[in-house]
PDB file of N, CA and C in Angstrom:
ATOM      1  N   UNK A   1      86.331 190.116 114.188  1.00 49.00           N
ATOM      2  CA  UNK A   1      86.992 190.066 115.488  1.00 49.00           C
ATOM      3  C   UNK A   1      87.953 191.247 115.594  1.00 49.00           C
ATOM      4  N   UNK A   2      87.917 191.832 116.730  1.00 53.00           N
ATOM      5  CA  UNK A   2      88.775 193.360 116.706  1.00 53.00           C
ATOM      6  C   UNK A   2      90.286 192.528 116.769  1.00 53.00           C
ATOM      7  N   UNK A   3      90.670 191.872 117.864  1.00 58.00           N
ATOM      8  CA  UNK A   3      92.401 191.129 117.918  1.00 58.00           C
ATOM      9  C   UNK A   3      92.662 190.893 116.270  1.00 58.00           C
ATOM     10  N   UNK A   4      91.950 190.428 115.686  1.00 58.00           N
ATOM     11  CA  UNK A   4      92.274 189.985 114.624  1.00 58.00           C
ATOM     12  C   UNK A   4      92.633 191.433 113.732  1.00 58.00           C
ATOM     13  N   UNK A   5      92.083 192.094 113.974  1.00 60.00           N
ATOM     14  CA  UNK A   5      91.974 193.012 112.695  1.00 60.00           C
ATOM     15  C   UNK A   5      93.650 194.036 112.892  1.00 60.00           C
ATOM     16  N   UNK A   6      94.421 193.598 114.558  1.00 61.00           N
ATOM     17  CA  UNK A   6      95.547 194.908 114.638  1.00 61.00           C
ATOM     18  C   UNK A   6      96.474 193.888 114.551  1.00 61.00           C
ATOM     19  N   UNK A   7      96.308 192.633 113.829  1.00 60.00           N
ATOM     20  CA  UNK A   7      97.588 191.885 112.860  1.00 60.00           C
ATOM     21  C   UNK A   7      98.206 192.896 112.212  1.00 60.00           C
ATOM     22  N   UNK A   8      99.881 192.860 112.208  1.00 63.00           N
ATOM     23  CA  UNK A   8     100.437 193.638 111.485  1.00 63.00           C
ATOM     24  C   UNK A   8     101.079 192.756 110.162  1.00 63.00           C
ATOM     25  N   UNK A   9     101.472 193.244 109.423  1.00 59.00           N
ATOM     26  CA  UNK A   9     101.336 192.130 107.764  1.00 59.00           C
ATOM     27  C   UNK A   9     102.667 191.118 108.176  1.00 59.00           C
ATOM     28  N   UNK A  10     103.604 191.579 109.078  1.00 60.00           N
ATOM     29  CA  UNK A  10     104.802 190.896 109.309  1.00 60.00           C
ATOM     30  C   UNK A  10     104.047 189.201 110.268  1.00 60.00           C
ATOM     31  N   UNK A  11     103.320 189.919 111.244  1.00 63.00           N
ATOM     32  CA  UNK A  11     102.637 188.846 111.930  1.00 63.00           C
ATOM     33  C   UNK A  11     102.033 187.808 111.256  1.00 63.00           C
ATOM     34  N   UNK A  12     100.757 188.309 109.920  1.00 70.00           N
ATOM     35  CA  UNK A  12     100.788 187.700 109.390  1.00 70.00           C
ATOM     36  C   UNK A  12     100.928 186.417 108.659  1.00 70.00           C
ATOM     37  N   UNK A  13     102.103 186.687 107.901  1.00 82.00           N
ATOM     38  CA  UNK A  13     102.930 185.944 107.332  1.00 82.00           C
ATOM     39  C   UNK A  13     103.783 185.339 107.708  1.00 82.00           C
ATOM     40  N   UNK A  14     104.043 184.732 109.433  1.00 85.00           N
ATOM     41  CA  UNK A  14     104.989 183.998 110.154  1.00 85.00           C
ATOM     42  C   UNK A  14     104.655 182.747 109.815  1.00 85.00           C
ATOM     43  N   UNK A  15     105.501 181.840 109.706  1.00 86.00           N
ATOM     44  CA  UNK A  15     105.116 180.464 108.946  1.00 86.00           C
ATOM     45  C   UNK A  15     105.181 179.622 110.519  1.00 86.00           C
ATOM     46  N   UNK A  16     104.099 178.946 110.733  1.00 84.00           N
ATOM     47  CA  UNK A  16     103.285 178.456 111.439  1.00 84.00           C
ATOM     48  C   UNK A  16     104.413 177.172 111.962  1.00 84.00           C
ATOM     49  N   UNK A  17     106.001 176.855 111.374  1.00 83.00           N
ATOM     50  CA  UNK A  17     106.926 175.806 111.206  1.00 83.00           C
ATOM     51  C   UNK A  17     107.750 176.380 112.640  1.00 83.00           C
ATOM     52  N   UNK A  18     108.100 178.028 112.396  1.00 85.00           N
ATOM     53  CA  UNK A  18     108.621 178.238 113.435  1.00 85.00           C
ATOM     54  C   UNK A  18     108.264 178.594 114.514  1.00 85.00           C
ATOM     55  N   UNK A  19     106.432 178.372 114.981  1.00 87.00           N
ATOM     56  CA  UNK A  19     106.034 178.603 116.239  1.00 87.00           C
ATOM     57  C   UNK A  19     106.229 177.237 116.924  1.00 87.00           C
ATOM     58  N   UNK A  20     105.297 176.828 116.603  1.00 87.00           N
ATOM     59  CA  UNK A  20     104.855 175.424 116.605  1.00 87.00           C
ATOM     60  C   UNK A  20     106.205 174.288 116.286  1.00 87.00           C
ATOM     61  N   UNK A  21     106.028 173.082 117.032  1.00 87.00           N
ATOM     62  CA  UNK A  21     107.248 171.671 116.870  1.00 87.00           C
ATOM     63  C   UNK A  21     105.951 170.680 116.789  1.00 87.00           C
ATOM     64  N   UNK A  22     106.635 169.626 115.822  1.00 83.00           N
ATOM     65  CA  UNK A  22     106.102 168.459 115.465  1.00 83.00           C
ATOM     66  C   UNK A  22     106.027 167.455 116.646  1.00 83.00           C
ATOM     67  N   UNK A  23     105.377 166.832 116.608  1.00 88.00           N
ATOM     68  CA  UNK A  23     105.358 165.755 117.487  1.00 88.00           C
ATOM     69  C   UNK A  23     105.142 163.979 117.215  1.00 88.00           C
ATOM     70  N   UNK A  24     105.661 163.617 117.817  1.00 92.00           N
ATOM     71  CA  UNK A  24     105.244 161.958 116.800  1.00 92.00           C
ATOM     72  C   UNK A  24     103.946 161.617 117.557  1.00 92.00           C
ATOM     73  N   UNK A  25     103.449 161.075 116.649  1.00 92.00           N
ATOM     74  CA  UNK A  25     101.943 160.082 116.557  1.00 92.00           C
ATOM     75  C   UNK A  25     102.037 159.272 117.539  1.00 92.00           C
ATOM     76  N   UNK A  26     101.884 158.864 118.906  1.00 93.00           N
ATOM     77  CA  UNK A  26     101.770 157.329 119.311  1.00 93.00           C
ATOM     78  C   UNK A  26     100.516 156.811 119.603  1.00 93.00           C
ATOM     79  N   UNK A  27      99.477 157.414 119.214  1.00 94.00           N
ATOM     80  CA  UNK A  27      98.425 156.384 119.625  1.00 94.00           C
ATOM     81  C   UNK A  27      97.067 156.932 118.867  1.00 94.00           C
ATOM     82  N   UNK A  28      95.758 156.292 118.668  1.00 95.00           N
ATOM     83  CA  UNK A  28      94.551 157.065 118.383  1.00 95.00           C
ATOM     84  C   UNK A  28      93.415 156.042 119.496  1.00 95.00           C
ATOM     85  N   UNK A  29      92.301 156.855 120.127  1.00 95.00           N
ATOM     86  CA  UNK A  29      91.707 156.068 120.705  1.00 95.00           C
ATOM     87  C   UNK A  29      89.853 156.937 120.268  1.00 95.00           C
ATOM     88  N   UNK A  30      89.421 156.918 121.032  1.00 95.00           N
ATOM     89  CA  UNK A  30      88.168 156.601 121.013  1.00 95.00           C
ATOM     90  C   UNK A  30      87.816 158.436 120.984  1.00 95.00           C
ATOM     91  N   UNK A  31      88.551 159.120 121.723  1.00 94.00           N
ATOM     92  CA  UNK A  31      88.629 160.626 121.768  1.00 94.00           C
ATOM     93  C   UNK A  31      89.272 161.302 121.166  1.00 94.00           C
ATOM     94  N   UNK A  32      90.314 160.735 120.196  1.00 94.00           N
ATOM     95  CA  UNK A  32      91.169 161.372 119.437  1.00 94.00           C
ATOM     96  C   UNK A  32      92.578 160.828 119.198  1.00 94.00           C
ATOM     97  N   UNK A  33      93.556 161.624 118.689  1.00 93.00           N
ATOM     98  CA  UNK A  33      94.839 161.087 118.738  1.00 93.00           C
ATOM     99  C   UNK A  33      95.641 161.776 119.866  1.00 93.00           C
ATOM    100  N   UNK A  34      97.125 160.794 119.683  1.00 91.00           N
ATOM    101  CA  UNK A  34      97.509 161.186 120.784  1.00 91.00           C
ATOM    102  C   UNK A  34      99.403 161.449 120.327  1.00 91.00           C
ATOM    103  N   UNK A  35      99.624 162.472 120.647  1.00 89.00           N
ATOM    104  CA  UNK A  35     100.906 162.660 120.610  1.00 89.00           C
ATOM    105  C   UNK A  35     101.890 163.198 121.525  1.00 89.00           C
ATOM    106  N   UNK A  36     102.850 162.848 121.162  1.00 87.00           N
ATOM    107  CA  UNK A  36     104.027 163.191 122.546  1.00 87.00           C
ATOM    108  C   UNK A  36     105.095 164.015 121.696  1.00 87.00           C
TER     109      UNK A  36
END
């Protein structure tokens, strides 16, 4: 994939904790889970 390849090493290595927020679990059904 070309996007992939003009990662710079800093990009990289961003820990995936400070993009991304947790969310709690409330439910699982027939299509998947479900969180809020």
């Amino acid at each position: 994939m070309i996007v992939a390849s003009h990662l710079t090493q800093q990009q990289a290595k961003v820990d995936p904790e400070e993009i991304f927020e947790r969310h709690d679990h409330i439910g699982r059904g027939s299509f998947g889970e479900v969180y809020k």
